GROMACS .gro file of C-alpha atoms in nm:
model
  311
    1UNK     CA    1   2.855  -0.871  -0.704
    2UNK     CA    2   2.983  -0.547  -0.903
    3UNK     CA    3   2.787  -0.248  -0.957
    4UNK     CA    4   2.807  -0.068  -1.294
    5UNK     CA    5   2.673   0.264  -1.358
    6UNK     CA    6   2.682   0.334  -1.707
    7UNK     CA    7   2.772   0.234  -2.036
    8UNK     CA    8   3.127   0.389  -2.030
    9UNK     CA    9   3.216   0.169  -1.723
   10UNK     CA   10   3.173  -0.172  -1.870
   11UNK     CA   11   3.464  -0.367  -1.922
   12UNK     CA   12   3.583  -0.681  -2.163
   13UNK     CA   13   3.517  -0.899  -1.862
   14UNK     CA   14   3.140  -0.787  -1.868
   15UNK     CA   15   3.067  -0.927  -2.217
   16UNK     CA   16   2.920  -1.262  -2.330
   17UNK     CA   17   2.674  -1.204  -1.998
   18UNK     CA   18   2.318  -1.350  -1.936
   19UNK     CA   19   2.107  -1.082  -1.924
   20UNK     CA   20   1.685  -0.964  -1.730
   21UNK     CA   21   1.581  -0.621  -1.792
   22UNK     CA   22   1.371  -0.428  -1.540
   23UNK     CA   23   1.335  -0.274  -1.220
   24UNK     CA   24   1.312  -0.563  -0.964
   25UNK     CA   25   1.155  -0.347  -0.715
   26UNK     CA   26   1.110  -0.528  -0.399
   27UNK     CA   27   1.308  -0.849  -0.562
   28UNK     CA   28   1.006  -1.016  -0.467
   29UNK     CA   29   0.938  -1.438  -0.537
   30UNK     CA   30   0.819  -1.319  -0.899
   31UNK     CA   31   1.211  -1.173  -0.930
   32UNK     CA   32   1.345  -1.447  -0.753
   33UNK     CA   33   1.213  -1.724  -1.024
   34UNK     CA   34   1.368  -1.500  -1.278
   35UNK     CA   35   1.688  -1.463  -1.125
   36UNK     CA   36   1.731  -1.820  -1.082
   37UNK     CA   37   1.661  -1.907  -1.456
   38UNK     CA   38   1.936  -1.645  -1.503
   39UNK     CA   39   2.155  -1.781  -1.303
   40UNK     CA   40   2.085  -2.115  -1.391
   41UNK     CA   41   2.143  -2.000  -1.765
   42UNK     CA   42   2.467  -1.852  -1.611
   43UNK     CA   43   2.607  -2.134  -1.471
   44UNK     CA   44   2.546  -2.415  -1.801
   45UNK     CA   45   2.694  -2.135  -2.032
   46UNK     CA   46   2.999  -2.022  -1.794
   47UNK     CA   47   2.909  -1.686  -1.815
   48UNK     CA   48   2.833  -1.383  -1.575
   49UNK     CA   49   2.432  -1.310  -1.514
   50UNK     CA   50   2.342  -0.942  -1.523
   51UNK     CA   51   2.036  -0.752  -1.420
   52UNK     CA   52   2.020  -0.354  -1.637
   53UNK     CA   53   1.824  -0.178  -1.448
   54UNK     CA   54   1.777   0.210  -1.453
   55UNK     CA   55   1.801   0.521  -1.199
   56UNK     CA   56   1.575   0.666  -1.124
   57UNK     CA   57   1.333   0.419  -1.268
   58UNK     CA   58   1.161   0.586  -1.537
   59UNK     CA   59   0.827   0.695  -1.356
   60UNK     CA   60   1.006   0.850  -1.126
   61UNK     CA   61   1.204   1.065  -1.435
   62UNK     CA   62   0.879   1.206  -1.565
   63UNK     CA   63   0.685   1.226  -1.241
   64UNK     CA   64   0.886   1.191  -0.885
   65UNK     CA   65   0.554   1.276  -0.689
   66UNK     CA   66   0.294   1.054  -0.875
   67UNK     CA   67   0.544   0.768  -0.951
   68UNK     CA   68   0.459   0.414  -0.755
   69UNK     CA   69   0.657   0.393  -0.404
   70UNK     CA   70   0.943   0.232  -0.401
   71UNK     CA   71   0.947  -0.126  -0.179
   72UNK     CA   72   1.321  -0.104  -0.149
   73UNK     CA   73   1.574   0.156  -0.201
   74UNK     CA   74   1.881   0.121  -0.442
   75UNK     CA   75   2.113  -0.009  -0.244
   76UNK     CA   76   1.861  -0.216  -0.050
   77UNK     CA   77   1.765  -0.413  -0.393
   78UNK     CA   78   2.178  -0.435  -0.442
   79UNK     CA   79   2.222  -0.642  -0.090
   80UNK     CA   80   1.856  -0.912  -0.200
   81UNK     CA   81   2.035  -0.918  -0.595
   82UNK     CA   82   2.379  -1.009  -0.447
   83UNK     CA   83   2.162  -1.264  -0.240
   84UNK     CA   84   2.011  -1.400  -0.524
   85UNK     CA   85   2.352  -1.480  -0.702
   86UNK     CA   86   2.367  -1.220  -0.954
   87UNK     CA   87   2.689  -1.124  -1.076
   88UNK     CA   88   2.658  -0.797  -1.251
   89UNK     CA   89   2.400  -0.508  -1.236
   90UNK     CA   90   2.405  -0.264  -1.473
   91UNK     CA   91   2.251   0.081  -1.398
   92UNK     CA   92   2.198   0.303  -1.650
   93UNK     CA   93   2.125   0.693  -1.573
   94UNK     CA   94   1.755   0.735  -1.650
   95UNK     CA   95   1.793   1.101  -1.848
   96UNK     CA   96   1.634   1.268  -2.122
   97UNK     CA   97   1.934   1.114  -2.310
   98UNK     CA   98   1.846   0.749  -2.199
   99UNK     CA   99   1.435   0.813  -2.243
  100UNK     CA  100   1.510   0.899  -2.643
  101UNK     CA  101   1.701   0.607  -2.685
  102UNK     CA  102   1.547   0.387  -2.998
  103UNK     CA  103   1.460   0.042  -2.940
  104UNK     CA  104   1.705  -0.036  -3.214
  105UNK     CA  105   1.978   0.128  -3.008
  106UNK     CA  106   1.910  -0.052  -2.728
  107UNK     CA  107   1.923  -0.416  -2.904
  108UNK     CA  108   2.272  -0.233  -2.979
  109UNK     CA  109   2.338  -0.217  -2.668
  110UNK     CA  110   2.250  -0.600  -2.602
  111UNK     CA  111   2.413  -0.675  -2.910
  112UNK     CA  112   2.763  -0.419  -2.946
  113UNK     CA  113   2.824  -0.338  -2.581
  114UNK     CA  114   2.749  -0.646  -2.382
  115UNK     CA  115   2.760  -0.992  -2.679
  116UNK     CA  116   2.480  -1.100  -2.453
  117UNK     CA  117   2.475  -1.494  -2.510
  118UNK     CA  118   2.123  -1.485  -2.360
  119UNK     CA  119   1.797  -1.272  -2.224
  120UNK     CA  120   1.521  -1.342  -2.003
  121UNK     CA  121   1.245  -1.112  -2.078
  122UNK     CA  122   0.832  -1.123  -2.031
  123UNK     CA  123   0.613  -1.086  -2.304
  124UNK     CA  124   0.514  -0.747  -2.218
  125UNK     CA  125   0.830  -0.652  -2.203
  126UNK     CA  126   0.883  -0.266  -2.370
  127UNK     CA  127   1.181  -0.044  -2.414
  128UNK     CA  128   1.320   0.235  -2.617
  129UNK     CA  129   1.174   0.539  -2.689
  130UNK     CA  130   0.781   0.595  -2.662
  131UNK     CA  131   0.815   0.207  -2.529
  132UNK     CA  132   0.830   0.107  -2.903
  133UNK     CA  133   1.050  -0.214  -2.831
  134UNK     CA  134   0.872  -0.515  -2.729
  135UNK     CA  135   0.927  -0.945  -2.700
  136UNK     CA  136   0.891  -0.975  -3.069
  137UNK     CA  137   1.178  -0.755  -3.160
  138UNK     CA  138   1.395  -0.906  -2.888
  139UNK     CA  139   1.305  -1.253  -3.044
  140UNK     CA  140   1.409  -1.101  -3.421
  141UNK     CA  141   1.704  -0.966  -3.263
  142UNK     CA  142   1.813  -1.306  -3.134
  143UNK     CA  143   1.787  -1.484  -3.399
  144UNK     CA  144   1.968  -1.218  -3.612
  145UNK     CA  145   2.184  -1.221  -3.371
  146UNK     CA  146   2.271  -1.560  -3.271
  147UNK     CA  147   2.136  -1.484  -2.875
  148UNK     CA  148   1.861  -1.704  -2.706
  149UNK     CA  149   1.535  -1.518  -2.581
  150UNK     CA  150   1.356  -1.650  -2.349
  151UNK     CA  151   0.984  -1.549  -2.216
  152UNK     CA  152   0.910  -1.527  -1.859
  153UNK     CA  153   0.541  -1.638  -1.741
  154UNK     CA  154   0.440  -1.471  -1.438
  155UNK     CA  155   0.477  -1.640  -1.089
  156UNK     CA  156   0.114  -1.671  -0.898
  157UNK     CA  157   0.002  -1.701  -0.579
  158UNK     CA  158  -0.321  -1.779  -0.443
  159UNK     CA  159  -0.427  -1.748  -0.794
  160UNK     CA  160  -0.353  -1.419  -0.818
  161UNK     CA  161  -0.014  -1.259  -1.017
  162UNK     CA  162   0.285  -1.180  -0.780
  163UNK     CA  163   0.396  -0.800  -0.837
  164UNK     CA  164   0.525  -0.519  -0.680
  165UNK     CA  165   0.182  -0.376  -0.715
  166UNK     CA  166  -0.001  -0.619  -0.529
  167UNK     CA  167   0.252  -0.615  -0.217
  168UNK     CA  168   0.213  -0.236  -0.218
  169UNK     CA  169  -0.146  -0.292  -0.189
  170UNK     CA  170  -0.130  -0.527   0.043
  171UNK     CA  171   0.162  -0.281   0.247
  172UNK     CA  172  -0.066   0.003   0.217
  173UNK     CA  173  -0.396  -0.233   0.402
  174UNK     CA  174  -0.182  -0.356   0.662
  175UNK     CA  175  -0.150  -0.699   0.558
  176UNK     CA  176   0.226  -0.773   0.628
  177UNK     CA  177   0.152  -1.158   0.610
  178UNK     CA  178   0.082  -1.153   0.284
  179UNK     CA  179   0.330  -0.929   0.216
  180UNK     CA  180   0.614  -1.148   0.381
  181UNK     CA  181   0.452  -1.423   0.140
  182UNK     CA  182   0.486  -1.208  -0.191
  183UNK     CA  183   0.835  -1.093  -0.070
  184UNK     CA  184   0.959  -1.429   0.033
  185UNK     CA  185   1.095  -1.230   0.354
  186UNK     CA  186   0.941  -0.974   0.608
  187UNK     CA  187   0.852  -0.583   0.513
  188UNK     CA  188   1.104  -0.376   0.641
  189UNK     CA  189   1.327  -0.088   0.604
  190UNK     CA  190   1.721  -0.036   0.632
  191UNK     CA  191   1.867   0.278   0.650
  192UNK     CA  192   2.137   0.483   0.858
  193UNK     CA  193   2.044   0.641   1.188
  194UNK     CA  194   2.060   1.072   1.180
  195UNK     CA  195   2.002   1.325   1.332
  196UNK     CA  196   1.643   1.530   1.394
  197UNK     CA  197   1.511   1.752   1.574
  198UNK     CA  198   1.528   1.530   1.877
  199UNK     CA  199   1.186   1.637   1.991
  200UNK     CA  200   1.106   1.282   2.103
  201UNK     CA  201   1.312   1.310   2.427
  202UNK     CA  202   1.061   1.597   2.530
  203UNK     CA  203   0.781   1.312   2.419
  204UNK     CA  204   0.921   1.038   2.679
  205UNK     CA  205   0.990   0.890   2.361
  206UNK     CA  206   1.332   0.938   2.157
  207UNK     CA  207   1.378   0.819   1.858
  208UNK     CA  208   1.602   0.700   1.603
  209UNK     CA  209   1.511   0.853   1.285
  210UNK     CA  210   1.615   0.745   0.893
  211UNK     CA  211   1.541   0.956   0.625
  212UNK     CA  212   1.382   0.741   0.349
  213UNK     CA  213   1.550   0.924   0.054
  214UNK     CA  214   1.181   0.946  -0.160
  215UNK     CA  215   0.895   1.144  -0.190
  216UNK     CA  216   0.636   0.888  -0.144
  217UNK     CA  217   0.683   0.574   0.115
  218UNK     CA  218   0.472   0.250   0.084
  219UNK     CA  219   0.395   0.290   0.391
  220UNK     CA  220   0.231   0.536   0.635
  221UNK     CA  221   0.132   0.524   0.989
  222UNK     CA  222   0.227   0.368   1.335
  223UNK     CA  223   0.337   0.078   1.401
  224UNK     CA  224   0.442  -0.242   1.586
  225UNK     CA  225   0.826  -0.245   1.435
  226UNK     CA  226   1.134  -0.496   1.556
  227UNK     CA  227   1.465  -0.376   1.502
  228UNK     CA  228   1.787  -0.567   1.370
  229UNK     CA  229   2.127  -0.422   1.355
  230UNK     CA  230   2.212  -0.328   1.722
  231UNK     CA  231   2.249  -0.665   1.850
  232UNK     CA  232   1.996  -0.906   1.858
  233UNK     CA  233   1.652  -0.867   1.730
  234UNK     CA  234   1.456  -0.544   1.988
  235UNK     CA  235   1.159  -0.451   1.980
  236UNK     CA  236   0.966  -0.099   1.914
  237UNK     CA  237   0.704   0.148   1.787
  238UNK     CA  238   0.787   0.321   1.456
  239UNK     CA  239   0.611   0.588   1.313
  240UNK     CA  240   0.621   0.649   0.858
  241UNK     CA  241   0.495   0.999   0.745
  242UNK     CA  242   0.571   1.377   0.752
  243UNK     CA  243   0.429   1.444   1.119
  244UNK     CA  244   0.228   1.684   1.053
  245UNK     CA  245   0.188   1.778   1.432
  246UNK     CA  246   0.417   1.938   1.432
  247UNK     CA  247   0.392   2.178   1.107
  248UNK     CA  248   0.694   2.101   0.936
  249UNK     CA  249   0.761   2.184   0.563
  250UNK     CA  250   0.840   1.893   0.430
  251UNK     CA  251   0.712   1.660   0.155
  252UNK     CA  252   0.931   1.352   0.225
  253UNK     CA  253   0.868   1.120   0.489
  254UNK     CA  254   1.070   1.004   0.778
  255UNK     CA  255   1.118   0.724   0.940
  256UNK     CA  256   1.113   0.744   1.338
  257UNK     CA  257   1.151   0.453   1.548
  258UNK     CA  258   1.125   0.414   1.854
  259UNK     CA  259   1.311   0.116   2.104
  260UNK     CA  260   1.181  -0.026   2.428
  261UNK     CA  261   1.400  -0.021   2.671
  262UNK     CA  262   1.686   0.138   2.498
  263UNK     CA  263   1.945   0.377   2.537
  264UNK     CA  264   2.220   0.350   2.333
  265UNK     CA  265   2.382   0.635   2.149
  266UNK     CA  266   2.309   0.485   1.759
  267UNK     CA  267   2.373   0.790   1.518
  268UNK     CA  268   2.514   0.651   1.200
  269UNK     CA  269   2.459   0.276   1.287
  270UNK     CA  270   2.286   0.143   1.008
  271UNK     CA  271   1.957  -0.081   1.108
  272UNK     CA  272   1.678  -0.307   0.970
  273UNK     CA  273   1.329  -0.179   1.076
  274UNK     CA  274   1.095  -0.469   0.981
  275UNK     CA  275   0.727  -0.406   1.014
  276UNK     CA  276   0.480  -0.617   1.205
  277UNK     CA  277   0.145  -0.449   1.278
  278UNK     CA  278  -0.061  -0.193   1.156
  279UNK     CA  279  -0.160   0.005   1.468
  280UNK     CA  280  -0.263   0.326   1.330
  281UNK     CA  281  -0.330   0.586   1.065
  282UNK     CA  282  -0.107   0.912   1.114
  283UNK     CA  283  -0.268   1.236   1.242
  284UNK     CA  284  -0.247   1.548   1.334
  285UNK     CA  285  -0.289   1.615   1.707
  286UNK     CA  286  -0.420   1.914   1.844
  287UNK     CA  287  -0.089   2.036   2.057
  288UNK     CA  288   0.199   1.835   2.144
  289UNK     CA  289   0.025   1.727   2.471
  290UNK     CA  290  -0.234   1.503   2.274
  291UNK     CA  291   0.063   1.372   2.096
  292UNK     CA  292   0.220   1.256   2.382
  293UNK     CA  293  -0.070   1.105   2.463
  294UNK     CA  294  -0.112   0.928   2.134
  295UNK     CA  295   0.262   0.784   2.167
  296UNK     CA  296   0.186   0.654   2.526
  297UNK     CA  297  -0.094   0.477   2.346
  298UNK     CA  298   0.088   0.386   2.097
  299UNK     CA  299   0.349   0.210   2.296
  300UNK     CA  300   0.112  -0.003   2.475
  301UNK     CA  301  -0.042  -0.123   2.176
  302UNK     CA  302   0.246  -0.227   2.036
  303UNK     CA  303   0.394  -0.392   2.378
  304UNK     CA  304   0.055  -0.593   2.335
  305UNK     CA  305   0.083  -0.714   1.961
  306UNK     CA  306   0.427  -0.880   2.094
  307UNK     CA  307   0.306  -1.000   2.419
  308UNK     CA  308  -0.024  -1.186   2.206
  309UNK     CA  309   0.276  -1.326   1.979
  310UNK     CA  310   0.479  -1.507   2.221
  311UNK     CA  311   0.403  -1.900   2.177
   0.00000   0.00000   0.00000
């Protein structure tokens, strides 16, 4: 799969592609039955299937702090897209340049700078400036432009729609079942191993930390974590938040993980931490004693959860 960022980048090879508009955060079962009716599309019509997609995603342009949390970072939702067959993504700087671009300039886009021979769009689909651009103008556009539109209907489960919203929700109540359900794979969390303040060894507990890369995290709390990159699948207790223990000024949460049994020098090994269990809320501890004691605690609760899994 090739990555494009930016107009200026695309190439004659990129043209005549099958084109879905949108985030994809999480590339959840919801994105999956789109991406297959693009690539589907793809496939009957020889051409390549695209995803544009925009960074930061636009909430995040007008309000980093506020803005949902991401389910998967950027080059997280690159590895699921490749996955899921896609042959192009096109990301396109999200800038006060890109935010007043009409919703006539943008069927340009479609039209001059790709020849899309097809999109795959909901019916609350927006874009352009002041969201102006919706389904109906994508539908005039097609047929002005000799392009086939076609509407997405929203994938359900138990009833109920399947979004990025609803797994954060679910993420945020502990419920990684349903979560793995929604996602059509375990929660988890990939990043590169770095360096910290390596306070955990003082603990009885080092850690491998990942910074996250975002203000806000889905996620926040201990818990019951397995780990996948360092061969074979181990097992652990990870903790999601800005540890506030230990008084640091920092907004942006961290990832710390730490492996039973383990010790292995893994600094800039990249690893999959996929959650499991809910064990508990984050806190702040009165001294680093208490915290100590908290991680003990913590690390026999989560030994436990895997012991009451074994068949």
């Amino acid at each position: 799969m090739e990555v494009i960022r930016g107009i200026h980048n695309l190439q004659p090879r990129h043209r005549g592609c099958i084109v879905t508009i949108g985030n994809f955060d999480g590339v959840h079962l919801g994105h999956q039955a789109i991406l297959r009716q693009v690539k589907q599309k793809s496939l009957e019509l020889g051409a390549p299937s695209m995803l544009i997609c925009f960074e930061p995603q636009p909430k995040e342009f007008f309000d980093a702090f506020s803005a949902p949390a991401r389910l998967t970072r950027f080059r997280e939702k690159v590895v699921l897209l490749a996955e899921q067959g896609i042959d192009l993504v096109l990301c396109l700087k999200f800038d006060e340049k890109t935010r007043s671009m009409s919703a006539p300039a943008f069927i340009d886009l479609l039209v001059k700078d790709l020849q899309v021979r097809a999109v795959f769009a909901g019916d609350d689909a927006r874009f352009g400036n002041d969201r102006s651009g919706d389904f109906n103008l994508l539908l005039a556009a097609g047929k002005k432009y000799d392009f086939a539109v076609t509407n997405l209907y929203t994938l359900t489960v138990d009833q109920a729609r399947v979004s990025s919203t609803r797994i954060r929700d679910c993420l945020a109540a502990g419920d990684f079942a349903m979560a793995e359900q929604l996602l059509g794979r375990p929660y988890s969390i990939t990043g590169k191993v770095v360096y910290g303040r390596q306070l955990g060894r003082t603990l009885d507990a080092p850690t491998a930390n990942i910074q996250l890369h975002r203000y806000r995290a889905p996620i926040d709390g201990v818990y019951a974590v397995e780990v996948e990159g360092l061969n074979g699948v181990l097992q652990g207790v990870a903790n999601v938040g800005v540890r506030p223990t230990l008084n640091e000024a920092t907004v942006k949460p961290i990832l710390e993980v730490h492996i039973f049994d383990f010790g292995r020098t893994i600094y800039g090994k990249t690893v999959r931490v996929i959650f499991r269990a809910k064990l508990r809320e984050e806190k702040k501890f009165d001294g680093l004693e208490a915290l100590k004691r908290a991680i003990s605690a913590d690390m026999v609760a989560a030994k436990a959860y895997f012991v009451d899994q074994r068949p």
